[in-house]
mmCIF file of C-alpha atoms in Angstrom:
data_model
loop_
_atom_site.group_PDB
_atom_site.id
_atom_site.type_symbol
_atom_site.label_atom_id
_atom_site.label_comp_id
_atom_site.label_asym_id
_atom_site.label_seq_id
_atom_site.Cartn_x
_atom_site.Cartn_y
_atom_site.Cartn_z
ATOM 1 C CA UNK A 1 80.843 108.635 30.252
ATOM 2 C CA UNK A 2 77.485 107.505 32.171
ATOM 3 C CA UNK A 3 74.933 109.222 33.607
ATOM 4 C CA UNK A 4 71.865 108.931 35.302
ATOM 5 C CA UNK A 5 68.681 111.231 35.877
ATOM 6 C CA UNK A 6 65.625 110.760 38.397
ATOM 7 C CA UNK A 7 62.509 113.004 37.149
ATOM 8 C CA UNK A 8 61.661 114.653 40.192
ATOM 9 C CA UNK A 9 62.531 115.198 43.555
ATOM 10 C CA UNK A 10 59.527 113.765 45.221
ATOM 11 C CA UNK A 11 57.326 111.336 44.872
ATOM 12 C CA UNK A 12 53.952 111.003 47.291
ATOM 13 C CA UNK A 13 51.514 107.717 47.230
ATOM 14 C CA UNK A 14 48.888 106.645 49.344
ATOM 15 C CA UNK A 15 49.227 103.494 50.897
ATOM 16 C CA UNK A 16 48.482 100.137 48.949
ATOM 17 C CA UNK A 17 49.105 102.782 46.162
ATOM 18 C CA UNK A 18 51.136 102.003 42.814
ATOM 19 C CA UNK A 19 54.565 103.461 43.192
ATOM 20 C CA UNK A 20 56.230 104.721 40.058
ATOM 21 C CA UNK A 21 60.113 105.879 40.461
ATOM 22 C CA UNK A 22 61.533 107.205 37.185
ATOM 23 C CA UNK A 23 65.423 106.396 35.900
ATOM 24 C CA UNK A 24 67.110 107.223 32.977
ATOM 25 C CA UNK A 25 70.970 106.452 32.547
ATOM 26 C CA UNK A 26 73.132 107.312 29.895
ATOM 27 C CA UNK A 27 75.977 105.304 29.086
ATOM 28 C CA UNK A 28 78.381 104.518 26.312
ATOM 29 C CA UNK A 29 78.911 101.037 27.012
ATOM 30 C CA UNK A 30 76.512 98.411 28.062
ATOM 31 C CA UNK A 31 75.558 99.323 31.639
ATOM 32 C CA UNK A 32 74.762 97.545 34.950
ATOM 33 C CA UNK A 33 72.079 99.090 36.401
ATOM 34 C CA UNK A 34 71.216 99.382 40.270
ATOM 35 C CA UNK A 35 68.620 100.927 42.690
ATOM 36 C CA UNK A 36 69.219 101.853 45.961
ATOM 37 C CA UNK A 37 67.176 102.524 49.516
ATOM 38 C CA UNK A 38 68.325 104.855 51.826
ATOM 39 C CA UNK A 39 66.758 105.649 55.294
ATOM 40 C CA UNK A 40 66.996 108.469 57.257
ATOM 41 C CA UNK A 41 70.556 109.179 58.827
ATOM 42 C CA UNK A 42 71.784 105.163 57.353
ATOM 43 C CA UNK A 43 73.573 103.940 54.596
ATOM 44 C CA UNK A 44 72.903 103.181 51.417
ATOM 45 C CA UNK A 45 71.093 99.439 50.796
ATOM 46 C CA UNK A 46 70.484 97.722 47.475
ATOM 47 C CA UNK A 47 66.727 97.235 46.385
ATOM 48 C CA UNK A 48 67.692 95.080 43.060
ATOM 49 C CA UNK A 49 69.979 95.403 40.075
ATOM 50 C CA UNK A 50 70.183 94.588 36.372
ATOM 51 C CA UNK A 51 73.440 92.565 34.936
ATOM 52 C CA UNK A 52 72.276 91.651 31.371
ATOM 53 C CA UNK A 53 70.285 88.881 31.956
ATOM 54 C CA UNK A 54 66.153 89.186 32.464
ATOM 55 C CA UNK A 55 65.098 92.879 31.713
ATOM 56 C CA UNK A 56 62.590 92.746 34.200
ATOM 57 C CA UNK A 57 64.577 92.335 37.797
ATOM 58 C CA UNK A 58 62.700 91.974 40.900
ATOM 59 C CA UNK A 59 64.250 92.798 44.610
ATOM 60 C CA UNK A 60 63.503 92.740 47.772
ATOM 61 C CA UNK A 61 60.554 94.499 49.627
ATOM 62 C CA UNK A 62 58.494 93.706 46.655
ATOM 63 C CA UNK A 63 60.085 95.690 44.301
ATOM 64 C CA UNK A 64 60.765 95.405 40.597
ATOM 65 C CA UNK A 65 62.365 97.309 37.569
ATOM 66 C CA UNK A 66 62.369 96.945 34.253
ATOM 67 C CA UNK A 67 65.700 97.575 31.819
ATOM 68 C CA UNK A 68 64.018 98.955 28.115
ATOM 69 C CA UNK A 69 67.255 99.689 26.006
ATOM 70 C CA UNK A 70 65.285 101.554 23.468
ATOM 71 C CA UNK A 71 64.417 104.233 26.459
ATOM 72 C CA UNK A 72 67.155 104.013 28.246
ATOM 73 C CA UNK A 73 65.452 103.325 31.494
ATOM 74 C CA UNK A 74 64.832 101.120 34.209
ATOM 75 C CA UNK A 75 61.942 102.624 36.531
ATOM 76 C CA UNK A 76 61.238 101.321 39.645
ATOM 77 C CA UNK A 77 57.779 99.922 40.421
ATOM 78 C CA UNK A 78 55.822 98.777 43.513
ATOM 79 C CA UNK A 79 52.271 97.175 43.257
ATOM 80 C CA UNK A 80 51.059 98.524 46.589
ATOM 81 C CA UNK A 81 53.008 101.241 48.946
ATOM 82 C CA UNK A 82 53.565 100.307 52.408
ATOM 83 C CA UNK A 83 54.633 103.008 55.179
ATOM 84 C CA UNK A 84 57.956 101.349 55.657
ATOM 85 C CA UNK A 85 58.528 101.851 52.032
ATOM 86 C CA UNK A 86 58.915 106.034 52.841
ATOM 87 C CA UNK A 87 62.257 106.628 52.400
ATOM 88 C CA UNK A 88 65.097 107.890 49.394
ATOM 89 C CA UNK A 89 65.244 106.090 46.285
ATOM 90 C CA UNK A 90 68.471 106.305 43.837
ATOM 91 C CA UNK A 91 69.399 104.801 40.549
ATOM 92 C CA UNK A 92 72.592 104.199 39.854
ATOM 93 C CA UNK A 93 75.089 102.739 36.985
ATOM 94 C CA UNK A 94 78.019 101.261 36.479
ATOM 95 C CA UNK A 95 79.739 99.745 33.754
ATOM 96 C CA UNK A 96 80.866 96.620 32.877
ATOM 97 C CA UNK A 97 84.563 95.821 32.732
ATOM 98 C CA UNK A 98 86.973 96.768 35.443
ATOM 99 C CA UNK A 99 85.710 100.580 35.855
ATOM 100 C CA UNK A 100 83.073 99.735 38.637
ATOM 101 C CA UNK A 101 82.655 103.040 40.248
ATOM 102 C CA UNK A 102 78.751 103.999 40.943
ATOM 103 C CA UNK A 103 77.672 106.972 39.295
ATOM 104 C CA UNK A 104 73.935 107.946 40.755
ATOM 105 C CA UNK A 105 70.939 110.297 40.146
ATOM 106 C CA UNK A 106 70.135 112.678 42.825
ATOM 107 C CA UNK A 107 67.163 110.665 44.522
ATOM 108 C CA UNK A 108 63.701 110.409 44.780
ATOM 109 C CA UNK A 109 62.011 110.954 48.142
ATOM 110 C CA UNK A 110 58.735 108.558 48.610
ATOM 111 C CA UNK A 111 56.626 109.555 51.110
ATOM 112 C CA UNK A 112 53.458 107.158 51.665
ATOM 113 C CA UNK A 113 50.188 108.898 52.770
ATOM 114 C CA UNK A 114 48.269 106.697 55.298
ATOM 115 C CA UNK B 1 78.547 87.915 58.942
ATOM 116 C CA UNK B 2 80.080 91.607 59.205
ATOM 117 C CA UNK B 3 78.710 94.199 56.948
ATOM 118 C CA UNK B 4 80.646 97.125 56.585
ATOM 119 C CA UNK B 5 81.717 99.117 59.234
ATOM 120 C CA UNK B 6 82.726 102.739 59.399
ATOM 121 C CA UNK B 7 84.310 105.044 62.309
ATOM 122 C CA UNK B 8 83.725 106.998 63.215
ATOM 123 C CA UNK B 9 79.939 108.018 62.940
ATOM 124 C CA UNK B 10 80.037 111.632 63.545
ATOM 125 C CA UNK B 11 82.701 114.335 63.363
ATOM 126 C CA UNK B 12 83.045 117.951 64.146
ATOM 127 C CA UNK B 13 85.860 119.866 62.313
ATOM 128 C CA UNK B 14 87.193 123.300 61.977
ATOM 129 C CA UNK B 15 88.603 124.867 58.284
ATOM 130 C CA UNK B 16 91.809 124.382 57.408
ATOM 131 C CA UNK B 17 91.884 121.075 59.726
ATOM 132 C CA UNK B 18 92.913 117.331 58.805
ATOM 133 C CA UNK B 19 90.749 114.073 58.846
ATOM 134 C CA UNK B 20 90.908 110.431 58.681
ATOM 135 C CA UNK B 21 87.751 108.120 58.220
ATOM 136 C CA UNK B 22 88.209 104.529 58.366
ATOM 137 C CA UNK B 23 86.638 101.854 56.776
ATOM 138 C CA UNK B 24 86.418 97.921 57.119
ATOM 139 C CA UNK B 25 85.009 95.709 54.412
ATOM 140 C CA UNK B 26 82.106 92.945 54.535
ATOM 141 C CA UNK B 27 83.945 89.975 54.989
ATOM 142 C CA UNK B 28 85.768 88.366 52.158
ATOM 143 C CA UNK B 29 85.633 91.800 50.053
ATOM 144 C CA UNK B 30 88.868 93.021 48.558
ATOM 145 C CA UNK B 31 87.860 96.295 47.093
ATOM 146 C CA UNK B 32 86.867 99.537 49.142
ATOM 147 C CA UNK B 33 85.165 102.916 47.034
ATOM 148 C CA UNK B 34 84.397 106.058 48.469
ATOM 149 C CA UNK B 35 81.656 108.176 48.177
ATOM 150 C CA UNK B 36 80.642 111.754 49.394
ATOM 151 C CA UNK B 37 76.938 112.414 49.962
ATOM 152 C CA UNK B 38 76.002 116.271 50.343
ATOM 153 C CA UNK B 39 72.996 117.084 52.395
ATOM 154 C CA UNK B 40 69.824 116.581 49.435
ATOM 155 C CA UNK B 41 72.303 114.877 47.094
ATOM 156 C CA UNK B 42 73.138 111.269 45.636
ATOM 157 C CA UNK B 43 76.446 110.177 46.477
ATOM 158 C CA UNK B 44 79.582 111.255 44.245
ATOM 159 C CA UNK B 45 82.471 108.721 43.961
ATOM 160 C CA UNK B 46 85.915 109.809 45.578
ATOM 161 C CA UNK B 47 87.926 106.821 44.523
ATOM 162 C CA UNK B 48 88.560 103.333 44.779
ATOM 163 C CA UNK B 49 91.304 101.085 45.849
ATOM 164 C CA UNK B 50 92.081 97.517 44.817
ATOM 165 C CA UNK B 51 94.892 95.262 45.911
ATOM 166 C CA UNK B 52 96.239 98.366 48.005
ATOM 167 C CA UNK B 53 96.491 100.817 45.367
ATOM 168 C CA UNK B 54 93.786 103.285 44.303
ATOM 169 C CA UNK B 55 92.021 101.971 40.821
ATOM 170 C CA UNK B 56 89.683 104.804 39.966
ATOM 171 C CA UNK B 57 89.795 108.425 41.148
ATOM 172 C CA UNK B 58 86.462 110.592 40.373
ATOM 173 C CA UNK B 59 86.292 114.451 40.172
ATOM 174 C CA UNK B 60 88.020 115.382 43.447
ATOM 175 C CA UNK B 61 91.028 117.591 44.565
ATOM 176 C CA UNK B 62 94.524 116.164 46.166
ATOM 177 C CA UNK B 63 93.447 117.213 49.359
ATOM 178 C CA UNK B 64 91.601 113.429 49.633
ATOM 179 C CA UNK B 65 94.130 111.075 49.556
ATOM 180 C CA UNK B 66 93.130 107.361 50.677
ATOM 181 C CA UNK B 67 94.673 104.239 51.302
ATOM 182 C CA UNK B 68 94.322 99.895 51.938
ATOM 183 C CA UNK B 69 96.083 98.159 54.224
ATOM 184 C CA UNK B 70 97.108 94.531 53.719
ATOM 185 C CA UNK B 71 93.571 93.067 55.385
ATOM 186 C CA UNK B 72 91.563 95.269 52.992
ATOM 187 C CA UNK B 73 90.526 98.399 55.625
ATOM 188 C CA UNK B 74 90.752 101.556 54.475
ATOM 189 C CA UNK B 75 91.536 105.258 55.223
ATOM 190 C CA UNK B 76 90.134 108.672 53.541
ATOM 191 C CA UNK B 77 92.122 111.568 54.290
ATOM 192 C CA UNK B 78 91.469 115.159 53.863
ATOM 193 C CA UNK B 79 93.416 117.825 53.900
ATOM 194 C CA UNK B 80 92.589 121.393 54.345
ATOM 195 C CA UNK B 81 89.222 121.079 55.331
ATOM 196 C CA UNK B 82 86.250 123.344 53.445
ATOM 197 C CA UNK B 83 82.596 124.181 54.586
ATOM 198 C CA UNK B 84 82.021 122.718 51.150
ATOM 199 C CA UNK B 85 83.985 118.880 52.692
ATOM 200 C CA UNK B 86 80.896 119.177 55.182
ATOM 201 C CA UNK B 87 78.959 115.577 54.291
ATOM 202 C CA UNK B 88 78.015 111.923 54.521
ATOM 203 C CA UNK B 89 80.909 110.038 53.843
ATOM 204 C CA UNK B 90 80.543 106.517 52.482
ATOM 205 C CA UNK B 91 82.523 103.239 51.783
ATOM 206 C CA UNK B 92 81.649 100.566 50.089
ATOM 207 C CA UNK B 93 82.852 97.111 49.567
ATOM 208 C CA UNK B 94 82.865 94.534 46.573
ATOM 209 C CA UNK B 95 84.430 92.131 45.105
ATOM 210 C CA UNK B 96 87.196 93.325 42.879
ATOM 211 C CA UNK B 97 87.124 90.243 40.299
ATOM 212 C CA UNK B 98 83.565 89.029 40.005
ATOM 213 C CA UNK B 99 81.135 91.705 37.971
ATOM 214 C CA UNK B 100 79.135 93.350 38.568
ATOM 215 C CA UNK B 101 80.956 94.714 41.543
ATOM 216 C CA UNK B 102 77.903 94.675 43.337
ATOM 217 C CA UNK B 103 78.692 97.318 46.333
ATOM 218 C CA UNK B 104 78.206 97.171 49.768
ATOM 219 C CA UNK B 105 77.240 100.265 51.768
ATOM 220 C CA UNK B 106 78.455 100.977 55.142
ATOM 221 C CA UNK B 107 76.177 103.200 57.510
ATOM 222 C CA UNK B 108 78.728 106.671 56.285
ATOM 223 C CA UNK B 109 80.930 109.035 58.649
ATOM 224 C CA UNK B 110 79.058 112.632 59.123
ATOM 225 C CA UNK B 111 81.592 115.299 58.881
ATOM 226 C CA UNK B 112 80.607 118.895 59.709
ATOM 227 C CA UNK B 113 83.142 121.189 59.235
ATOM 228 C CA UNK B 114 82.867 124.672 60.909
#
């Protein structure tokens, strides 16, 4: 079984602020890890994801994460908020093998203060 | 190059009524999933199909029944429509062989059912 949980509903920055998105997963096998960005009324689009190799993974819109094992997380950072960057965040896992379905946490909403 | 595509975009319904959502896959894909996406929530996987048969199957009733055709497209059907069946529906693509599956989001099918 796999999991994932996302402390908190929402999340508010100022711009050029740190951003800080919280993920914890759960899973009984070694997982793949992935976050996704999700505009208003749009689909779902993929920020970065973790596949065993480097623990720290960095995506586009300068964002990174960072896979720690021994806390079961991978939080999602950005140095300095932009306005563009206000939007819903979710963490998601799969696991390796042939049983790829998603299973994701129930979002974070950034908002960016000007 | 063709992302995924889904039609139709929105979609009024009354109880007790059937539906069909259709899906085509970013180019050279061969595996379609299906999510539902309730209004606040992160998306909760329907099922997947591979090689025109359904692979995985999460926590949902009969009444959503889904299919591929030879070119990889795909239907979702459901049945006896619900308030509760009111939602974002999503597809997503991948590659069925290659981990980690990385998924491909189309833009959903809104489905309000009155």
């Amino acid at each position: 079984a796999q999991s994932v949980t996302q402390l908190g509903s929402h999340v508010s920055v100022s711009e050029g602020a740190l951003v800080l998105l919280r993920c914890n997963y759960s899973s009984s096998v070694p997982p793949y890890l992935f976050w996704y960005v999700q505009y208003p009324n749009q689909g779902l689009q993929l920020l970065l994801k973790y596949t065993s190799a480097a623990t720290l993974v960095k995506g586009i819109n300068g964002f990174e994460a960072e896979f720690k094992k021994s806390e079961t997380s991978f939080h999602l950072t950005k140095p300095s908020a932009h306005m563009s960057d206000a939007a819903e965040y979710f963490c998601a896992v799969s696991q390796t093998g042939a049983n790829s379905k998603l299973t994701f946490g129930k979002g974070i909403t950034l908002s960016v203060r000007p | 190059d063709a992302g995924v595509t889904q039609s139709p975009t929105h979609l009024i319904k009354t109880r007790g009524q059937q539906v069909t959502l259709r899906c085509s896959p970013k180019s050279g894909h061969d595996t379609v999933s299906w999510y539902q996406q309730a209004l606040g929530q992160g998306p909760q996987f329907i099922f997947q199909y591979y090689e025109e048969e359904e692979r995985q199957r999460g926590n949902f009733p009969d009444r959503f029944s889904g299919h591929q055709f030879p070119n990889y497209s795909s239907e979702l059907n459901v049945n006896a429509l619900l308030l509760g069946d009111s939602a974002l529906y999503l597809c997503a693509s991948s590659l069925g062989g290659s981990p980690p599956y990385e998924q491909y989001f189309g833009p959903g099918t809104r489905l309000t059912v009155t």
